[in-house]
Amino acid sequence: MKSPKFAYAASEHNADILYLTGFHAPDAFAVLESGENLSLLLSDLEIDRARSQAKTAEIVSYSSLEKEVQGKKSRRPSQIKVLAAFLRQRKAKKAIVPSDFPLGLTKALRKEGIRLRPAKGLFLPEREIKTPAELRALQAATKIAEAGMTRAFEVLAASKIRKDRK
C-alpha cells in the first residue's frame, strides 16, 4: 500500500493543499490523503465553511480532538500531540510530506512515533496534467489578463508627461 500524504499549511498560500481540498483558508490546517480518503483537521472557526466548500469525506474539529487527547489531564495537549493523534487514529504512522514541510514539525512528530519523509519530486504530480475544465479556466484567465494589459497600454499611450514630470 502507498504511504499516505500529509501536509500542514494554509491553503491560501499552498497550491497543493488548495488542489487537494478545494478549500481556501488563511490559517494552517492538517490534511491527510490516504488512498481515496481525505481528512482535514481544522479549527472550529473553519469547520462550517469547510463542510460547505471542501471536497472531502472527513472534517475533524481540532478542539474536539484536543479534548479527547487531553482526557482527564488538567493541561491541554500540545499541537504536536493533537496532530500525532490525528494521524494515528487514521493509521498513518508514516507519511509523505511536501518538500517544504517544516523540519521542526517533522522532528517533533518523529518523537511521537510518526515517520515523515519528503516526496520524491512533486508532492502532487497529478497537478501537472490539466483537465479540460482547468484548461478552459486558464484560457479565460489569459484572455482577461490580455484585455487588462491592452487597456493599460491604451491608458499609457494617451497619457502626457507634464513639465513637473507627473
Short mmCIF file of N, CA and C in Angstrom, two decimals:
data_model
loop_
_atom_site.label_atom_id
_atom_site.label_comp_id
_atom_site.label_asym_id
_atom_site.label_seq_id
_atom_site.Cartn_x
_atom_site.Cartn_y
_atom_site.Cartn_z
N MET A 1 0.84 -1.19 0.00
CA MET A 1 0.00 0.00 0.00
C MET A 1 0.88 1.25 0.00
N LYS A 2 0.47 2.26 -0.78
CA LYS A 2 1.21 3.51 -0.84
C LYS A 2 1.12 4.24 0.49
N SER A 3 2.19 4.93 0.84
CA SER A 3 2.17 5.75 2.05
C SER A 3 1.19 6.90 1.86
N PRO A 4 0.48 7.26 2.93
CA PRO A 4 -0.43 8.40 2.83
C PRO A 4 0.38 9.70 2.66
N LYS A 5 -0.31 10.73 2.20
CA LYS A 5 0.31 12.05 2.05
C LYS A 5 -0.24 12.95 3.16
N PHE A 6 0.67 13.68 3.79
CA PHE A 6 0.30 14.55 4.89
C PHE A 6 0.89 15.94 4.65
N ALA A 7 0.08 16.97 4.90
CA ALA A 7 0.56 18.34 4.76
C ALA A 7 -0.05 19.19 5.87
N TYR A 8 0.66 20.26 6.20
CA TYR A 8 0.18 21.19 7.22
C TYR A 8 0.56 22.59 6.77
N ALA A 9 -0.42 23.33 6.29
CA ALA A 9 -0.18 24.69 5.80
C ALA A 9 -1.53 25.36 5.55
N ALA A 10 -1.48 26.64 5.23
CA ALA A 10 -2.68 27.40 4.86
C ALA A 10 -2.91 27.23 3.36
N SER A 11 -4.10 26.86 2.98
CA SER A 11 -4.38 26.63 1.56
C SER A 11 -4.32 27.91 0.74
N GLU A 12 -4.46 29.07 1.38
CA GLU A 12 -4.34 30.34 0.64
C GLU A 12 -2.91 30.57 0.16
N HIS A 13 -1.96 29.85 0.78
CA HIS A 13 -0.55 30.02 0.42
C HIS A 13 0.08 28.73 -0.09
N ASN A 14 -0.71 27.68 -0.22
CA ASN A 14 -0.16 26.40 -0.64
C ASN A 14 -1.06 25.77 -1.70
N ALA A 15 -0.59 25.79 -2.93
CA ALA A 15 -1.38 25.30 -4.06
C ALA A 15 -1.72 23.82 -3.95
N ASP A 16 -0.81 23.03 -3.38
CA ASP A 16 -1.09 21.60 -3.24
C ASP A 16 -2.29 21.36 -2.32
N ILE A 17 -2.32 22.04 -1.19
CA ILE A 17 -3.43 21.85 -0.25
C ILE A 17 -4.73 22.37 -0.86
N LEU A 18 -4.66 23.50 -1.54
CA LEU A 18 -5.87 24.02 -2.19
C LEU A 18 -6.37 23.03 -3.23
N TYR A 19 -5.47 22.47 -4.01
CA TYR A 19 -5.84 21.49 -5.03
C TYR A 19 -6.48 20.25 -4.40
N LEU A 20 -5.88 19.76 -3.32
CA LEU A 20 -6.40 18.56 -2.65
C LEU A 20 -7.79 18.79 -2.06
N THR A 21 -7.97 19.94 -1.42
CA THR A 21 -9.19 20.17 -0.62
C THR A 21 -10.26 21.00 -1.30
N GLY A 22 -9.86 21.89 -2.19
CA GLY A 22 -10.82 22.83 -2.78
C GLY A 22 -11.28 23.87 -1.77
N PHE A 23 -10.56 24.03 -0.68
CA PHE A 23 -10.96 24.88 0.44
C PHE A 23 -9.92 25.97 0.67
N HIS A 24 -10.35 27.24 0.63
CA HIS A 24 -9.47 28.38 0.89
C HIS A 24 -9.48 28.69 2.37
N ALA A 25 -8.33 28.66 3.01
CA ALA A 25 -8.24 29.01 4.43
C ALA A 25 -6.96 29.81 4.67
N PRO A 26 -7.05 30.89 5.44
CA PRO A 26 -5.87 31.71 5.71
C PRO A 26 -4.94 31.12 6.77
N ASP A 27 -5.46 30.23 7.59
CA ASP A 27 -4.66 29.63 8.66
C ASP A 27 -4.29 28.19 8.31
N ALA A 28 -3.17 27.75 8.84
CA ALA A 28 -2.70 26.39 8.57
C ALA A 28 -3.67 25.35 9.14
N PHE A 29 -3.80 24.26 8.43
CA PHE A 29 -4.58 23.11 8.89
C PHE A 29 -3.92 21.85 8.36
N ALA A 30 -4.29 20.72 8.95
CA ALA A 30 -3.69 19.45 8.57
C ALA A 30 -4.56 18.75 7.53
N VAL A 31 -3.89 18.12 6.58
CA VAL A 31 -4.55 17.36 5.51
C VAL A 31 -3.87 16.00 5.42
N LEU A 32 -4.68 14.97 5.41
CA LEU A 32 -4.15 13.61 5.23
C LEU A 32 -4.91 12.97 4.09
N GLU A 33 -4.17 12.55 3.06
CA GLU A 33 -4.76 11.82 1.94
C GLU A 33 -4.24 10.40 2.00
N SER A 34 -5.15 9.47 2.17
CA SER A 34 -4.78 8.07 2.26
C SER A 34 -5.68 7.28 1.32
N GLY A 35 -5.14 6.89 0.19
CA GLY A 35 -5.95 6.22 -0.81
C GLY A 35 -7.04 7.15 -1.31
N GLU A 36 -8.27 6.72 -1.18
CA GLU A 36 -9.41 7.54 -1.60
C GLU A 36 -9.90 8.46 -0.49
N ASN A 37 -9.35 8.32 0.72
CA ASN A 37 -9.82 9.09 1.87
C ASN A 37 -9.03 10.37 2.04
N LEU A 38 -9.75 11.45 2.30
CA LEU A 38 -9.14 12.74 2.56
C LEU A 38 -9.69 13.24 3.89
N SER A 39 -8.81 13.56 4.82
CA SER A 39 -9.22 14.04 6.15
C SER A 39 -8.57 15.38 6.42
N LEU A 40 -9.36 16.30 6.99
CA LEU A 40 -8.86 17.62 7.36
C LEU A 40 -9.00 17.80 8.86
N LEU A 41 -8.02 18.40 9.49
CA LEU A 41 -8.07 18.76 10.90
C LEU A 41 -8.07 20.28 10.95
N LEU A 42 -9.22 20.84 11.36
CA LEU A 42 -9.43 22.29 11.27
C LEU A 42 -9.85 22.90 12.60
N SER A 43 -9.55 24.19 12.74
CA SER A 43 -10.05 24.93 13.89
C SER A 43 -11.57 25.05 13.76
N ASP A 44 -12.23 25.22 14.89
CA ASP A 44 -13.69 25.33 14.88
C ASP A 44 -14.19 26.52 14.06
N LEU A 45 -13.35 27.55 13.91
CA LEU A 45 -13.75 28.73 13.12
C LEU A 45 -13.94 28.38 11.65
N GLU A 46 -13.28 27.35 11.18
CA GLU A 46 -13.33 27.00 9.76
C GLU A 46 -14.22 25.80 9.45
N ILE A 47 -14.72 25.11 10.46
CA ILE A 47 -15.45 23.85 10.26
C ILE A 47 -16.65 24.01 9.32
N ASP A 48 -17.54 24.95 9.61
CA ASP A 48 -18.75 25.09 8.80
C ASP A 48 -18.43 25.44 7.36
N ARG A 49 -17.50 26.38 7.17
CA ARG A 49 -17.11 26.76 5.82
C ARG A 49 -16.49 25.57 5.09
N ALA A 50 -15.67 24.81 5.79
CA ALA A 50 -15.03 23.64 5.17
C ALA A 50 -16.07 22.61 4.76
N ARG A 51 -17.06 22.41 5.60
CA ARG A 51 -18.11 21.43 5.26
C ARG A 51 -18.84 21.81 3.98
N SER A 52 -18.98 23.11 3.73
CA SER A 52 -19.70 23.52 2.52
C SER A 52 -18.78 23.66 1.30
N GLN A 53 -17.48 23.91 1.52
CA GLN A 53 -16.58 24.18 0.40
C GLN A 53 -15.62 23.04 0.07
N ALA A 54 -15.15 22.34 1.07
CA ALA A 54 -14.08 21.36 0.85
C ALA A 54 -14.61 20.10 0.17
N LYS A 55 -13.80 19.57 -0.73
CA LYS A 55 -14.14 18.29 -1.37
C LYS A 55 -13.47 17.20 -0.55
N THR A 56 -14.12 16.84 0.53
CA THR A 56 -13.51 15.88 1.43
C THR A 56 -14.56 15.00 2.09
N ALA A 57 -14.16 13.86 2.54
CA ALA A 57 -15.08 12.93 3.19
C ALA A 57 -15.11 13.13 4.69
N GLU A 58 -14.02 13.63 5.28
CA GLU A 58 -13.95 13.73 6.73
C GLU A 58 -13.37 15.07 7.15
N ILE A 59 -14.08 15.76 8.04
CA ILE A 59 -13.60 17.01 8.61
C ILE A 59 -13.60 16.83 10.12
N VAL A 60 -12.42 17.03 10.73
CA VAL A 60 -12.25 16.80 12.16
C VAL A 60 -12.04 18.13 12.87
N SER A 61 -12.74 18.32 13.97
CA SER A 61 -12.60 19.52 14.78
C SER A 61 -11.34 19.42 15.64
N TYR A 62 -10.49 20.43 15.53
CA TYR A 62 -9.26 20.44 16.32
C TYR A 62 -9.59 20.43 17.80
N SER A 63 -10.54 21.27 18.23
CA SER A 63 -10.84 21.36 19.66
C SER A 63 -11.43 20.06 20.21
N SER A 64 -12.23 19.37 19.41
CA SER A 64 -12.78 18.08 19.86
C SER A 64 -11.67 17.05 20.03
N LEU A 65 -10.78 16.98 19.06
CA LEU A 65 -9.67 16.03 19.16
C LEU A 65 -8.74 16.42 20.31
N GLU A 66 -8.53 17.71 20.48
CA GLU A 66 -7.69 18.19 21.58
C GLU A 66 -8.26 17.74 22.93
N LYS A 67 -9.58 17.87 23.11
CA LYS A 67 -10.23 17.42 24.36
C LYS A 67 -10.09 15.92 24.54
N GLU A 68 -10.22 15.20 23.46
CA GLU A 68 -10.06 13.74 23.51
C GLU A 68 -8.64 13.35 23.94
N VAL A 69 -7.64 14.02 23.38
CA VAL A 69 -6.25 13.74 23.73
C VAL A 69 -5.97 14.17 25.17
N GLN A 70 -6.56 15.27 25.59
CA GLN A 70 -6.34 15.78 26.95
C GLN A 70 -6.88 14.82 28.00
N GLY A 71 -8.05 14.23 27.71
CA GLY A 71 -8.65 13.31 28.67
C GLY A 71 -8.91 13.99 29.99
N LYS A 72 -8.50 13.39 31.07
CA LYS A 72 -8.73 13.93 32.41
C LYS A 72 -7.56 14.79 32.91
N LYS A 73 -6.56 14.97 32.07
CA LYS A 73 -5.41 15.79 32.46
C LYS A 73 -5.83 17.25 32.57
N SER A 74 -5.16 18.00 33.42
CA SER A 74 -5.51 19.41 33.61
C SER A 74 -4.94 20.30 32.51
N ARG A 75 -3.80 19.90 31.96
CA ARG A 75 -3.17 20.72 30.91
C ARG A 75 -3.62 20.29 29.52
N ARG A 76 -3.80 21.29 28.68
CA ARG A 76 -4.14 21.00 27.28
C ARG A 76 -2.93 20.37 26.59
N PRO A 77 -3.16 19.44 25.68
CA PRO A 77 -2.03 18.82 24.97
C PRO A 77 -1.42 19.79 23.96
N SER A 78 -0.18 19.56 23.63
CA SER A 78 0.49 20.39 22.62
C SER A 78 -0.12 20.11 21.24
N GLN A 79 0.13 21.02 20.35
CA GLN A 79 -0.33 20.85 18.97
C GLN A 79 0.26 19.57 18.37
N ILE A 80 1.49 19.27 18.72
CA ILE A 80 2.14 18.06 18.20
C ILE A 80 1.38 16.82 18.64
N LYS A 81 0.99 16.76 19.91
CA LYS A 81 0.24 15.61 20.42
C LYS A 81 -1.09 15.46 19.67
N VAL A 82 -1.75 16.57 19.38
CA VAL A 82 -3.03 16.53 18.67
C VAL A 82 -2.82 16.06 17.23
N LEU A 83 -1.79 16.60 16.56
CA LEU A 83 -1.50 16.17 15.18
C LEU A 83 -1.14 14.69 15.14
N ALA A 84 -0.33 14.24 16.10
CA ALA A 84 0.05 12.83 16.14
C ALA A 84 -1.18 11.95 16.35
N ALA A 85 -2.10 12.37 17.22
CA ALA A 85 -3.32 11.60 17.45
C ALA A 85 -4.17 11.56 16.18
N PHE A 86 -4.25 12.68 15.48
CA PHE A 86 -4.99 12.75 14.21
C PHE A 86 -4.44 11.70 13.23
N LEU A 87 -3.13 11.63 13.12
CA LEU A 87 -2.50 10.69 12.20
C LEU A 87 -2.66 9.25 12.67
N ARG A 88 -2.41 9.00 13.94
CA ARG A 88 -2.51 7.63 14.46
C ARG A 88 -3.93 7.09 14.34
N GLN A 89 -4.94 7.92 14.62
CA GLN A 89 -6.33 7.47 14.51
C GLN A 89 -6.67 7.03 13.09
N ARG A 90 -5.95 7.55 12.13
CA ARG A 90 -6.18 7.20 10.74
C ARG A 90 -5.14 6.22 10.24
N LYS A 91 -4.46 5.57 11.17
CA LYS A 91 -3.47 4.52 10.89
C LYS A 91 -2.34 5.00 9.99
N ALA A 92 -1.95 6.26 10.18
CA ALA A 92 -0.87 6.85 9.40
C ALA A 92 0.34 7.08 10.30
N LYS A 93 1.10 6.02 10.56
CA LYS A 93 2.29 6.15 11.39
C LYS A 93 3.49 6.61 10.56
N LYS A 94 3.30 6.63 9.24
CA LYS A 94 4.30 7.20 8.35
C LYS A 94 3.55 7.86 7.20
N ALA A 95 4.18 8.89 6.64
CA ALA A 95 3.52 9.62 5.55
C ALA A 95 4.56 10.35 4.72
N ILE A 96 4.15 10.68 3.52
CA ILE A 96 4.95 11.50 2.61
C ILE A 96 4.49 12.94 2.79
N VAL A 97 5.43 13.86 2.86
CA VAL A 97 5.12 15.28 3.04
C VAL A 97 5.73 16.09 1.89
N PRO A 98 5.23 17.31 1.66
CA PRO A 98 5.84 18.16 0.63
C PRO A 98 7.28 18.50 1.01
N SER A 99 8.08 18.86 0.03
CA SER A 99 9.50 19.17 0.29
C SER A 99 9.67 20.40 1.17
N ASP A 100 8.66 21.27 1.24
CA ASP A 100 8.77 22.46 2.09
C ASP A 100 8.12 22.26 3.47
N PHE A 101 7.85 21.03 3.85
CA PHE A 101 7.25 20.74 5.15
C PHE A 101 8.21 21.18 6.26
N PRO A 102 7.70 21.80 7.33
CA PRO A 102 8.59 22.31 8.39
C PRO A 102 9.42 21.22 9.07
N LEU A 103 10.72 21.45 9.16
CA LEU A 103 11.63 20.48 9.76
C LEU A 103 11.32 20.30 11.25
N GLY A 104 11.03 21.39 11.96
CA GLY A 104 10.72 21.30 13.39
C GLY A 104 9.51 20.42 13.65
N LEU A 105 8.50 20.55 12.82
CA LEU A 105 7.29 19.73 12.95
C LEU A 105 7.62 18.27 12.65
N THR A 106 8.47 18.04 11.67
CA THR A 106 8.90 16.68 11.34
C THR A 106 9.60 16.02 12.53
N LYS A 107 10.53 16.75 13.14
CA LYS A 107 11.27 16.21 14.29
C LYS A 107 10.35 15.95 15.47
N ALA A 108 9.43 16.88 15.75
CA ALA A 108 8.51 16.72 16.88
C ALA A 108 7.58 15.53 16.67
N LEU A 109 7.08 15.35 15.45
CA LEU A 109 6.21 14.21 15.17
C LEU A 109 6.99 12.90 15.22
N ARG A 110 8.27 12.93 14.85
CA ARG A 110 9.10 11.73 14.95
C ARG A 110 9.18 11.26 16.40
N LYS A 111 9.27 12.20 17.34
CA LYS A 111 9.30 11.85 18.77
C LYS A 111 7.98 11.22 19.22
N GLU A 112 6.91 11.47 18.47
CA GLU A 112 5.60 10.88 18.77
C GLU A 112 5.39 9.56 18.01
N GLY A 113 6.43 9.10 17.31
CA GLY A 113 6.33 7.82 16.60
C GLY A 113 5.80 7.93 15.18
N ILE A 114 5.72 9.15 14.65
CA ILE A 114 5.24 9.37 13.28
C ILE A 114 6.46 9.62 12.40
N ARG A 115 6.62 8.83 11.36
CA ARG A 115 7.75 8.95 10.43
C ARG A 115 7.29 9.67 9.17
N LEU A 116 7.94 10.78 8.88
CA LEU A 116 7.62 11.56 7.68
C LEU A 116 8.83 11.59 6.77
N ARG A 117 8.55 11.53 5.47
CA ARG A 117 9.65 11.67 4.52
C ARG A 117 9.17 12.56 3.37
N PRO A 118 10.07 13.37 2.83
CA PRO A 118 9.67 14.27 1.75
C PRO A 118 9.36 13.50 0.47
N ALA A 119 8.44 14.04 -0.29
CA ALA A 119 8.08 13.44 -1.58
C ALA A 119 9.29 13.51 -2.51
N LYS A 120 9.46 12.46 -3.31
CA LYS A 120 10.48 12.49 -4.35
C LYS A 120 9.83 13.16 -5.55
N GLY A 121 10.33 14.30 -5.91
CA GLY A 121 9.70 15.05 -6.98
C GLY A 121 8.53 15.86 -6.45
N LEU A 122 7.49 15.96 -7.24
CA LEU A 122 6.33 16.76 -6.86
C LEU A 122 5.48 16.04 -5.82
N PHE A 123 4.92 16.81 -4.89
CA PHE A 123 4.04 16.24 -3.87
C PHE A 123 2.76 15.71 -4.52
N LEU A 124 2.21 16.46 -5.46
CA LEU A 124 1.02 16.04 -6.20
C LEU A 124 1.31 16.10 -7.70
N PRO A 125 1.95 15.08 -8.24
CA PRO A 125 2.30 15.12 -9.67
C PRO A 125 1.07 15.23 -10.57
N GLU A 126 -0.10 14.83 -10.07
CA GLU A 126 -1.31 14.93 -10.90
C GLU A 126 -1.67 16.38 -11.24
N ARG A 127 -1.09 17.34 -10.52
CA ARG A 127 -1.34 18.75 -10.83
C ARG A 127 -0.70 19.17 -12.15
N GLU A 128 0.28 18.42 -12.63
CA GLU A 128 0.97 18.77 -13.87
C GLU A 128 0.07 18.65 -15.09
N ILE A 129 -0.78 17.65 -15.12
CA ILE A 129 -1.67 17.42 -16.26
C ILE A 129 -3.00 18.11 -15.98
N LYS A 130 -3.36 19.05 -16.84
CA LYS A 130 -4.57 19.84 -16.63
C LYS A 130 -5.79 19.13 -17.23
N THR A 131 -6.89 19.22 -16.50
CA THR A 131 -8.15 18.68 -17.00
C THR A 131 -8.72 19.65 -18.03
N PRO A 132 -9.70 19.23 -18.83
CA PRO A 132 -10.34 20.16 -19.76
C PRO A 132 -10.90 21.40 -19.05
N ALA A 133 -11.49 21.23 -17.88
CA ALA A 133 -12.04 22.37 -17.14
C ALA A 133 -10.93 23.32 -16.70
N GLU A 134 -9.80 22.75 -16.26
CA GLU A 134 -8.67 23.59 -15.85
C GLU A 134 -8.10 24.35 -17.05
N LEU A 135 -8.04 23.68 -18.20
CA LEU A 135 -7.55 24.35 -19.42
C LEU A 135 -8.46 25.51 -19.81
N ARG A 136 -9.77 25.30 -19.72
CA ARG A 136 -10.71 26.38 -20.04
C ARG A 136 -10.54 27.55 -19.08
N ALA A 137 -10.34 27.27 -17.81
CA ALA A 137 -10.14 28.33 -16.82
C ALA A 137 -8.85 29.09 -17.10
N LEU A 138 -7.78 28.38 -17.47
CA LEU A 138 -6.52 29.05 -17.80
C LEU A 138 -6.68 29.92 -19.05
N GLN A 139 -7.41 29.43 -20.04
CA GLN A 139 -7.63 30.22 -21.26
C GLN A 139 -8.45 31.47 -20.95
N ALA A 140 -9.47 31.35 -20.12
CA ALA A 140 -10.29 32.50 -19.74
C ALA A 140 -9.45 33.51 -18.96
N ALA A 141 -8.62 33.03 -18.04
CA ALA A 141 -7.77 33.93 -17.26
C ALA A 141 -6.77 34.66 -18.16
N THR A 142 -6.24 33.97 -19.16
CA THR A 142 -5.30 34.59 -20.10
C THR A 142 -5.99 35.70 -20.89
N LYS A 143 -7.22 35.46 -21.35
CA LYS A 143 -7.97 36.48 -22.09
C LYS A 143 -8.23 37.71 -21.23
N ILE A 144 -8.56 37.49 -19.97
CA ILE A 144 -8.81 38.61 -19.05
C ILE A 144 -7.52 39.40 -18.84
N ALA A 145 -6.41 38.71 -18.63
CA ALA A 145 -5.12 39.38 -18.42
C ALA A 145 -4.72 40.17 -19.67
N GLU A 146 -4.93 39.58 -20.86
CA GLU A 146 -4.59 40.27 -22.11
C GLU A 146 -5.44 41.52 -22.28
N ALA A 147 -6.73 41.44 -21.95
CA ALA A 147 -7.61 42.62 -22.06
C ALA A 147 -7.15 43.71 -21.09
N GLY A 148 -6.75 43.31 -19.89
CA GLY A 148 -6.26 44.28 -18.92
C GLY A 148 -4.98 44.96 -19.39
N MET A 149 -4.06 44.19 -19.95
CA MET A 149 -2.81 44.76 -20.45
C MET A 149 -3.07 45.67 -21.65
N THR A 150 -3.98 45.28 -22.54
CA THR A 150 -4.32 46.12 -23.69
C THR A 150 -4.84 47.47 -23.21
N ARG A 151 -5.72 47.43 -22.23
CA ARG A 151 -6.27 48.68 -21.68
C ARG A 151 -5.19 49.51 -21.01
N ALA A 152 -4.28 48.87 -20.29
CA ALA A 152 -3.19 49.59 -19.64
C ALA A 152 -2.32 50.30 -20.67
N PHE A 153 -2.01 49.62 -21.79
CA PHE A 153 -1.22 50.25 -22.85
C PHE A 153 -1.96 51.43 -23.47
N GLU A 154 -3.27 51.30 -23.62
CA GLU A 154 -4.07 52.40 -24.16
C GLU A 154 -4.00 53.62 -23.24
N VAL A 155 -4.14 53.40 -21.95
CA VAL A 155 -4.09 54.49 -20.97
C VAL A 155 -2.71 55.14 -20.99
N LEU A 156 -1.66 54.32 -21.01
CA LEU A 156 -0.31 54.87 -21.04
C LEU A 156 -0.04 55.65 -22.33
N ALA A 157 -0.52 55.13 -23.46
CA ALA A 157 -0.30 55.81 -24.74
C ALA A 157 -1.02 57.15 -24.79
N ALA A 158 -2.15 57.27 -24.13
CA ALA A 158 -2.93 58.51 -24.13
C ALA A 158 -2.43 59.50 -23.08
N SER A 159 -1.51 59.07 -22.24
CA SER A 159 -1.02 59.93 -21.17
C SER A 159 0.02 60.90 -21.68
N LYS A 160 0.12 62.04 -21.02
CA LYS A 160 1.11 63.06 -21.34
C LYS A 160 1.95 63.33 -20.09
N ILE A 161 3.24 63.45 -20.27
CA ILE A 161 4.10 63.80 -19.15
C ILE A 161 4.19 65.31 -19.11
N ARG A 162 3.82 65.87 -17.94
CA ARG A 162 3.86 67.32 -17.78
C ARG A 162 5.26 67.77 -17.45
N LYS A 163 5.42 69.10 -17.44
CA LYS A 163 6.73 69.66 -17.14
C LYS A 163 7.22 69.30 -15.75
N ASP A 164 6.28 69.11 -14.81
CA ASP A 164 6.68 68.73 -13.44
C ASP A 164 6.93 67.22 -13.33
N ARG A 165 6.98 66.55 -14.49
CA ARG A 165 7.30 65.14 -14.62
C ARG A 165 6.20 64.23 -14.05
N LYS A 166 5.01 64.73 -13.93
CA LYS A 166 3.88 63.91 -13.47
C LYS A 166 3.00 63.60 -14.66
#
